[in-house]
Short mmCIF file of C-alpha atoms and ligand atoms in Angstrom, two decimals:
data_model
loop_
_atom_site.label_atom_id
_atom_site.label_comp_id
_atom_site.label_asym_id
_atom_site.label_seq_id
_atom_site.Cartn_x
_atom_site.Cartn_y
_atom_site.Cartn_z
CA MET P 1 -0.18 -0.22 -0.15
CA TRP P 2 2.41 2.40 1.16
CA GLU P 3 4.29 1.87 -2.49
CA LYS P 4 1.52 2.16 -4.57
CA LEU P 5 0.71 4.98 -2.60
CA ALA P 6 4.24 6.44 -3.71
CA GLN P 7 3.56 5.13 -7.26
CA LEU P 8 0.51 7.01 -7.84
CA LYS P 9 2.40 9.48 -6.71
CA LYS P 10 4.97 9.80 -8.36
CA LYS P 11 3.08 8.94 -11.68
CA TYR P 12 0.71 11.86 -11.36
CA LEU P 13 2.75 14.78 -10.32
CA SER P 14 4.60 14.19 -13.46
CA LEU P 15 1.72 13.66 -15.63
CA LEU P 16 0.29 17.11 -14.86
CA GLU P 17 4.14 18.59 -15.16
CA LYS P 18 2.86 17.71 -18.29
CA VAL P 19 -0.62 18.82 -18.64
CA GLU P 20 -0.47 21.17 -22.18
CA ASN P 21 -4.86 22.77 -21.50
CA GLN P 22 -7.97 22.27 -20.17
CA GLU P 23 -9.70 18.95 -21.60
CA GLU P 24 -6.04 17.41 -20.63
CA LEU P 25 -6.06 18.73 -17.12
CA GLU P 26 -10.11 17.11 -17.30
CA SER P 27 -9.54 13.28 -17.74
CA LEU P 28 -6.25 14.17 -15.58
CA ARG P 29 -8.95 14.65 -12.71
CA ILE P 30 -11.10 13.02 -13.26
CA GLU P 31 -8.58 9.88 -13.70
CA ILE P 32 -6.91 10.47 -9.76
CA LEU P 33 -9.98 11.45 -7.86
CA GLY P 34 -13.29 11.05 -10.70
CA ARG P 35 -15.43 8.54 -8.90
CA LYS P 36 -13.40 5.36 -10.02
CA GLY P 37 -10.48 7.28 -9.52
CA VAL P 38 -6.93 5.46 -8.56
CA LEU P 39 -7.17 7.76 -5.72
CA THR P 40 -10.37 7.10 -4.76
CA SER P 41 -10.28 3.77 -5.06
CA LEU P 42 -7.18 3.59 -2.77
CA LEU P 43 -9.24 5.20 -0.77
CA LYS P 44 -11.64 2.99 -0.47
CA GLY P 45 -9.44 0.14 0.00
CA ILE P 46 -8.25 1.57 3.46
CA LYS P 47 -11.20 -0.55 5.12
CA ASP P 48 -10.14 -3.84 4.25
CA LEU P 49 -6.09 -2.97 5.43
CA PRO P 50 -5.40 -4.75 8.83
CA PRO P 51 -6.52 -2.13 11.41
CA GLU P 52 -3.21 -1.13 12.80
CA LEU P 53 -1.77 0.25 9.18
CA LYS P 54 -5.11 1.84 8.90
CA PRO P 55 -5.20 5.46 10.14
CA GLU P 56 -1.44 6.27 8.60
CA VAL P 57 -2.28 5.08 5.55
CA GLY P 58 -5.39 6.88 6.09
CA LYS P 59 -3.60 10.11 7.26
CA GLN P 60 -0.82 9.69 4.19
CA ALA P 61 -3.36 9.07 1.71
CA ASN P 62 -5.93 12.57 2.54
CA GLN P 63 -2.21 13.96 2.19
CA PHE P 64 -1.90 13.24 -1.39
CA LYS P 65 -5.65 13.79 -2.00
CA ALA P 66 -5.04 17.67 -0.54
CA LEU P 67 -2.12 17.89 -2.10
CA ILE P 68 -3.14 16.43 -6.08
CA THR P 69 -6.22 19.38 -5.69
CA SER P 70 -4.30 21.68 -4.40
CA LEU P 71 -2.07 21.13 -7.64
CA LEU P 72 -4.66 20.59 -9.69
CA SER P 73 -6.40 23.79 -9.21
CA LYS P 74 -3.38 25.85 -9.45
CA LYS P 75 -2.62 24.06 -13.30
CA GLN P 76 -6.61 25.44 -14.08
CA GLU P 77 -5.25 28.93 -13.39
CA GLU P 78 -2.14 29.02 -14.71
CA LEU P 79 -3.59 27.66 -18.04
CA LYS P 80 -6.37 30.20 -17.73
CA SER P 81 -4.37 33.51 -17.47
CA LYS P 82 -1.83 31.80 -20.45
CA LYS P 83 -4.76 31.62 -22.31
CA GLU P 84 -6.06 35.73 -21.44
CA HIS P 85 -2.50 36.61 -22.18
CA SER P 86 -1.61 35.05 -25.26
CA PHE P 87 -1.50 37.04 -28.61
CA ASP P 88 -2.32 35.62 -31.62
CA TYR P 89 -0.24 37.15 -34.41
CA THR P 90 -2.08 35.80 -37.16
CA LEU P 91 -5.58 37.47 -36.23
CA PRO P 92 -6.44 40.23 -37.97
CA ALA P 93 -6.45 43.35 -36.90
CA PHE P 94 -9.05 45.77 -35.42
CA PRO P 95 -9.91 48.32 -37.94
CA ILE P 96 -9.46 52.06 -36.61
CA TYR P 97 -12.13 54.58 -37.72
CA LYS P 98 -10.82 58.21 -36.98
CA GLY P 99 -14.19 60.93 -36.40
CA LYS P 100 -14.72 62.82 -39.59
CA LEU P 101 -17.72 65.39 -39.91
CA HIS P 102 -20.96 64.64 -40.58
CA PRO P 103 -21.66 64.33 -44.00
CA LEU P 104 -24.37 67.31 -43.72
CA THR P 105 -21.74 69.49 -42.56
CA ARG P 106 -18.93 67.78 -45.13
CA VAL P 107 -21.31 69.11 -47.99
CA THR P 108 -22.20 72.63 -45.90
CA LYS P 109 -18.75 73.24 -46.14
CA GLU P 110 -17.66 71.77 -50.17
CA ILE P 111 -20.57 74.10 -51.23
CA LEU P 112 -20.44 77.03 -49.48
CA ASP P 113 -16.20 76.62 -50.32
CA ILE P 114 -17.25 76.67 -54.34
CA PHE P 115 -19.22 79.68 -54.03
CA GLN P 116 -16.57 81.80 -52.04
CA HIS P 117 -14.00 80.74 -54.56
CA LEU P 118 -17.03 82.49 -56.85
CA GLY P 119 -16.95 85.95 -54.83
CA PHE P 120 -20.08 84.43 -52.36
CA GLN P 121 -19.88 86.24 -48.66
CA VAL P 122 -21.37 83.18 -46.37
CA PHE P 123 -23.86 85.33 -43.90
CA THR P 124 -26.47 83.53 -41.90
CA GLY P 125 -29.70 84.52 -40.08
CA PRO P 126 -32.79 83.45 -37.80
CA GLU P 127 -34.53 80.30 -37.35
CA ILE P 128 -37.21 82.79 -35.55
CA GLU P 129 -38.88 84.83 -38.14
CA THR P 130 -41.19 87.80 -38.60
CA ASP P 131 -43.73 86.01 -41.31
CA HIS P 132 -42.49 89.64 -42.53
CA TYR P 133 -39.23 88.03 -43.54
CA ASN P 134 -40.17 84.61 -44.49
CA PHE P 135 -43.26 85.40 -46.54
CA GLN P 136 -44.59 89.89 -46.80
CA SER P 137 -40.94 91.05 -47.88
CA LEU P 138 -40.03 87.79 -50.74
CA ASN P 139 -43.05 88.85 -52.19
CA PHE P 140 -45.87 86.19 -51.04
CA PRO P 141 -49.52 88.57 -50.38
CA PRO P 142 -51.59 87.46 -47.56
CA ASP P 143 -53.15 84.83 -48.76
CA HIS P 144 -50.93 83.22 -50.67
CA PRO P 145 -51.50 79.53 -51.90
CA ALA P 146 -47.65 78.78 -52.07
CA ARG P 147 -47.89 79.75 -48.01
CA ASP P 148 -49.64 76.53 -48.13
CA VAL P 149 -47.12 74.54 -49.83
CA GLN P 150 -44.81 75.91 -47.45
CA ASP P 151 -46.58 74.88 -44.29
CA SER P 152 -45.05 76.15 -40.85
CA PHE P 153 -44.30 76.00 -38.07
CA HIS P 154 -46.22 78.91 -35.85
CA LEU P 155 -44.85 80.92 -32.66
CA LYS P 156 -47.04 83.19 -30.51
CA GLY P 157 -48.07 86.70 -32.83
CA GLU P 158 -46.20 87.25 -35.87
CA TYR P 159 -43.02 84.73 -35.57
CA LEU P 160 -43.04 81.19 -36.70
CA LEU P 161 -39.85 78.68 -37.52
CA ARG P 162 -37.92 80.32 -41.63
CA THR P 163 -39.67 77.54 -43.88
CA GLN P 164 -37.03 77.95 -45.71
CA THR P 165 -33.25 81.05 -45.50
CA SER P 166 -34.89 83.08 -48.24
CA PRO P 167 -35.69 85.69 -45.82
CA VAL P 168 -31.28 86.31 -45.24
CA GLN P 169 -31.96 87.21 -48.82
CA ILE P 170 -33.73 90.36 -47.80
CA ARG P 171 -31.74 91.26 -43.95
CA VAL P 172 -28.54 90.90 -45.98
CA MET P 173 -30.26 93.65 -48.72
CA GLU P 174 -31.46 95.65 -45.95
CA LYS P 175 -27.81 95.45 -43.85
CA TYR P 176 -25.81 96.30 -47.18
CA PRO P 177 -26.25 98.60 -50.44
CA PRO P 178 -25.40 96.12 -54.28
CA PRO P 179 -23.58 94.66 -55.00
CA ILE P 180 -23.83 91.94 -53.07
CA ARG P 181 -22.87 88.02 -54.20
CA MET P 182 -24.27 86.06 -50.98
CA ILE P 183 -24.65 82.83 -50.25
CA SER P 184 -26.47 81.91 -46.63
CA PRO P 185 -26.95 78.17 -44.93
CA GLY P 186 -29.31 77.00 -42.14
CA ARG P 187 -31.87 75.08 -40.67
CA CYS P 188 -35.66 75.82 -41.96
CA PHE P 189 -38.80 74.16 -40.70
CA ARG P 190 -42.22 73.12 -42.36
CA ARG P 191 -45.10 70.69 -41.29
CA ASP P 192 -44.20 67.88 -43.07
CA THR P 193 -44.72 64.20 -42.16
CA PRO P 194 -41.60 62.71 -42.12
CA ASP P 195 -41.16 59.96 -44.97
CA ALA P 196 -38.11 58.89 -46.66
CA THR P 197 -37.33 62.53 -48.55
CA HIS P 198 -39.25 64.57 -45.94
CA LEU P 199 -38.33 65.92 -42.60
CA PRO P 200 -40.08 68.96 -40.18
CA MET P 201 -36.50 70.07 -39.84
CA PHE P 202 -33.69 70.37 -43.10
CA HIS P 203 -31.39 72.76 -44.30
CA GLN P 204 -31.21 74.45 -47.26
CA ILE P 205 -28.32 76.95 -48.53
CA GLU P 206 -29.30 80.25 -50.64
CA GLY P 207 -27.42 81.90 -53.22
CA LEU P 208 -28.23 85.90 -54.22
CA ALA P 209 -26.44 88.10 -56.80
CA VAL P 210 -27.57 92.10 -56.89
CA ASP P 211 -25.97 94.69 -59.14
CA LYS P 212 -26.22 96.38 -62.23
CA ASN P 213 -26.31 93.99 -65.27
CA ILE P 214 -26.87 90.79 -63.75
CA ARG P 215 -29.20 88.78 -66.22
CA PHE P 216 -30.25 85.06 -66.42
CA THR P 217 -26.93 83.87 -68.10
CA ASP P 218 -24.64 85.06 -65.48
CA LEU P 219 -27.25 82.62 -63.01
CA LYS P 220 -26.50 79.92 -65.43
CA GLY P 221 -22.86 80.30 -65.61
CA VAL P 222 -23.02 80.25 -61.69
CA LEU P 223 -24.70 77.48 -60.84
CA GLY P 224 -23.26 75.93 -64.19
CA GLU P 225 -19.71 76.34 -61.86
CA PHE P 226 -20.87 74.79 -58.81
CA VAL P 227 -22.11 71.77 -60.45
CA HIS P 228 -19.12 70.59 -62.48
CA ALA P 229 -17.30 71.24 -59.06
CA PHE P 230 -19.10 69.59 -56.71
CA PHE P 231 -20.31 66.64 -58.73
CA GLY P 232 -18.79 66.99 -60.96
CA GLU P 233 -17.03 68.14 -64.98
CA GLU P 234 -18.98 65.31 -66.46
CA VAL P 235 -22.68 65.99 -64.92
CA LYS P 236 -25.04 68.28 -67.49
CA MET P 237 -26.91 70.90 -65.77
CA ARG P 238 -30.47 71.87 -67.70
CA PHE P 239 -33.37 74.56 -66.65
CA THR P 240 -36.87 73.91 -66.61
CA PRO P 241 -39.48 76.61 -65.79
CA SER P 242 -41.08 77.05 -62.69
CA TYR P 243 -43.00 79.07 -59.73
CA PHE P 244 -41.15 81.09 -57.06
CA PRO P 245 -42.96 84.75 -55.75
CA PHE P 246 -39.78 86.21 -55.41
CA THR P 247 -37.64 85.36 -58.87
CA GLU P 248 -39.13 85.92 -62.20
CA PRO P 249 -38.81 84.00 -64.04
CA SER P 250 -38.00 80.88 -61.79
CA ALA P 251 -36.56 78.35 -62.64
CA GLU P 252 -35.58 74.25 -61.51
CA ALA P 253 -31.95 73.35 -61.82
CA SER P 254 -31.07 69.33 -62.79
CA ILE P 255 -28.66 67.42 -63.11
CA SER P 256 -28.23 64.02 -65.24
CA CYS P 257 -28.45 61.81 -62.91
CA ILE P 258 -25.43 61.04 -61.40
CA ILE P 259 -25.96 57.19 -60.96
CA CYS P 260 -27.70 56.64 -64.54
CA ALA P 261 -25.69 59.08 -66.59
CA GLY P 262 -28.82 60.26 -67.49
CA LYS P 263 -29.93 56.48 -69.66
CA GLY P 264 -33.04 56.13 -66.72
CA CYS P 265 -33.22 54.59 -63.74
CA ARG P 266 -34.95 54.47 -60.38
CA THR P 267 -33.07 57.22 -58.66
CA CYS P 268 -34.57 59.61 -61.88
CA SER P 269 -37.88 57.75 -61.87
CA PHE P 270 -36.09 57.25 -65.98
CA THR P 271 -36.24 60.19 -66.19
CA GLY P 272 -32.36 60.67 -66.49
CA TRP P 273 -32.47 63.77 -65.15
CA LEU P 274 -32.81 64.77 -61.12
CA GLU P 275 -34.18 68.68 -60.14
CA ILE P 276 -31.45 69.75 -57.85
CA LEU P 277 -32.37 73.46 -57.20
CA GLY P 278 -34.87 76.72 -57.15
CA ALA P 279 -33.10 79.83 -59.18
CA GLY P 280 -34.97 83.20 -61.04
CA MET P 281 -34.03 86.57 -61.64
CA VAL P 282 -34.96 88.00 -57.90
CA HIS P 283 -38.86 90.53 -58.57
CA PRO P 284 -38.63 94.06 -59.14
CA ASN P 285 -40.68 93.27 -56.04
CA VAL P 286 -38.82 92.42 -54.02
CA LEU P 287 -36.07 95.07 -54.73
CA LYS P 288 -38.54 97.54 -54.35
CA ALA P 289 -39.00 96.03 -50.61
CA VAL P 290 -35.69 96.86 -49.39
CA ASN P 291 -35.47 100.17 -50.94
CA TYR P 292 -33.18 99.22 -54.14
CA ASN P 293 -33.96 100.51 -57.56
CA PRO P 294 -35.23 97.88 -59.59
CA GLU P 295 -34.43 99.55 -62.65
CA ARG P 296 -31.03 100.51 -62.05
CA TYR P 297 -30.77 97.13 -60.14
CA THR P 298 -31.02 93.27 -61.28
CA GLY P 299 -30.04 89.95 -59.53
CA PHE P 300 -30.49 86.66 -59.62
CA ALA P 301 -30.55 83.59 -56.13
CA PHE P 302 -30.89 80.24 -56.27
CA GLY P 303 -32.02 77.98 -53.06
CA MET P 304 -31.01 74.10 -52.61
CA GLY P 305 -32.24 71.44 -49.86
CA VAL P 306 -28.23 70.43 -48.38
CA GLU P 307 -30.19 66.97 -47.76
CA ARG P 308 -31.55 65.86 -50.86
CA ILE P 309 -28.36 67.21 -52.76
CA THR P 310 -26.30 64.74 -50.43
CA MET P 311 -28.83 62.14 -50.80
CA LEU P 312 -27.75 62.22 -54.30
CA LYS P 313 -23.92 62.85 -53.86
CA PHE P 314 -23.79 59.58 -51.74
CA GLY P 315 -26.86 57.62 -53.46
CA ILE P 316 -28.93 57.29 -49.43
CA ASN P 317 -31.88 57.28 -50.89
CA ASP P 318 -33.79 57.54 -46.61
CA ILE P 319 -33.18 61.05 -45.24
CA ARG P 320 -33.76 59.42 -41.70
CA LEU P 321 -30.88 57.81 -42.25
CA LEU P 322 -28.41 61.38 -41.88
CA TYR P 323 -30.40 62.31 -38.66
CA GLU P 324 -29.79 58.28 -36.86
CA ASN P 325 -26.31 58.58 -35.59
CA ASP P 326 -26.12 54.52 -36.50
CA ILE P 327 -22.13 54.81 -36.47
CA ARG P 328 -22.62 51.80 -39.49
CA PHE P 329 -23.93 53.81 -41.90
CA LEU P 330 -22.12 57.34 -40.45
CA ARG P 331 -19.04 54.76 -41.58
CA GLN P 332 -19.67 53.96 -44.63
CA ILE P 333 -19.75 57.94 -46.28
N1 LIG J 401 -36.90 79.34 -51.73
C1 LIG J 401 -37.56 78.18 -52.27
C2 LIG J 401 -37.46 77.26 -51.89
O1 LIG J 401 -37.90 76.95 -50.66
C3 LIG J 401 -35.74 78.28 -53.41
C4 LIG J 401 -35.73 79.23 -53.55
C5 LIG J 401 -34.72 79.83 -53.55
C6 LIG J 401 -35.73 79.41 -54.86
C7 LIG J 401 -34.23 81.08 -54.24
C8 LIG J 401 -35.73 80.35 -55.87
C9 LIG J 401 -34.62 81.46 -55.86
O2 LIG J 401 -38.14 76.38 -52.14
#
């Protein structure tokens, strides 16, 4: 019995040394301490020993049991920490994402930059406007149906959240004499139900040039420069007639579809064209409203939706994606 115990000790201590993983450790534990394990059967055998040997053998066997138990758990800890600290050099690295500006911020900056290079100066105006600046001075008469198209959020009294950036035209012309070349980015608000192309809050960029001899061809020239700088030299631009109370004549500018190059696809509703902005020659009534002499000065104005342009540029099919701040979306663009 002594000998057997000594043998077991020697055998299993050296086996334990060689264990390399959890599975091996567990099978070794079962081999020693399991229900049919070597030490378990040895302990069971004690009862058949001559009474004078029982106490000493029992003591030795239990000591071995305690030793092997503590060595097993020590080994387990060792294996665990080895696993935690081991480094697999073949694993692909985690991608490092740099922070960047929101697509709407980037597009706004890029558009302002293009117009600044063309000599336009940046101005901003208040988001809370009066009926006078948002509508009246822009030649929307009190009961004009065009007011319904821009269903507004009314505040107390004459105040409302501006439905367009056009009131900044008025504020700048009131403050400065001609010539004017201004560009104005900002938030606008309309009572629209959110869907893939509408949100009650969105951004516009307004442009205005007033001087002697400003003609419709100047408008086309400036917007053409913008379109080529922003969308690419190969992109074509066309004007179609439109209506705004504060411009006459009024036009809508479209670009050849940047998805299908004008061949016709879902994005351009198979027309080959994408509408990008509203524009026109400043209405004489608007010039009169700011005490500019419409006999001496003429001007052009344009306004574009930043969300729409961003969606076209990046092929985004739902405006709401721009406001959900889903990091998976933002990382893509
Ligand atoms: N303010 C117009 C809109 O919101 C856009 C526009 C601006 C049109 C300037 C012509 C000139 O639809």
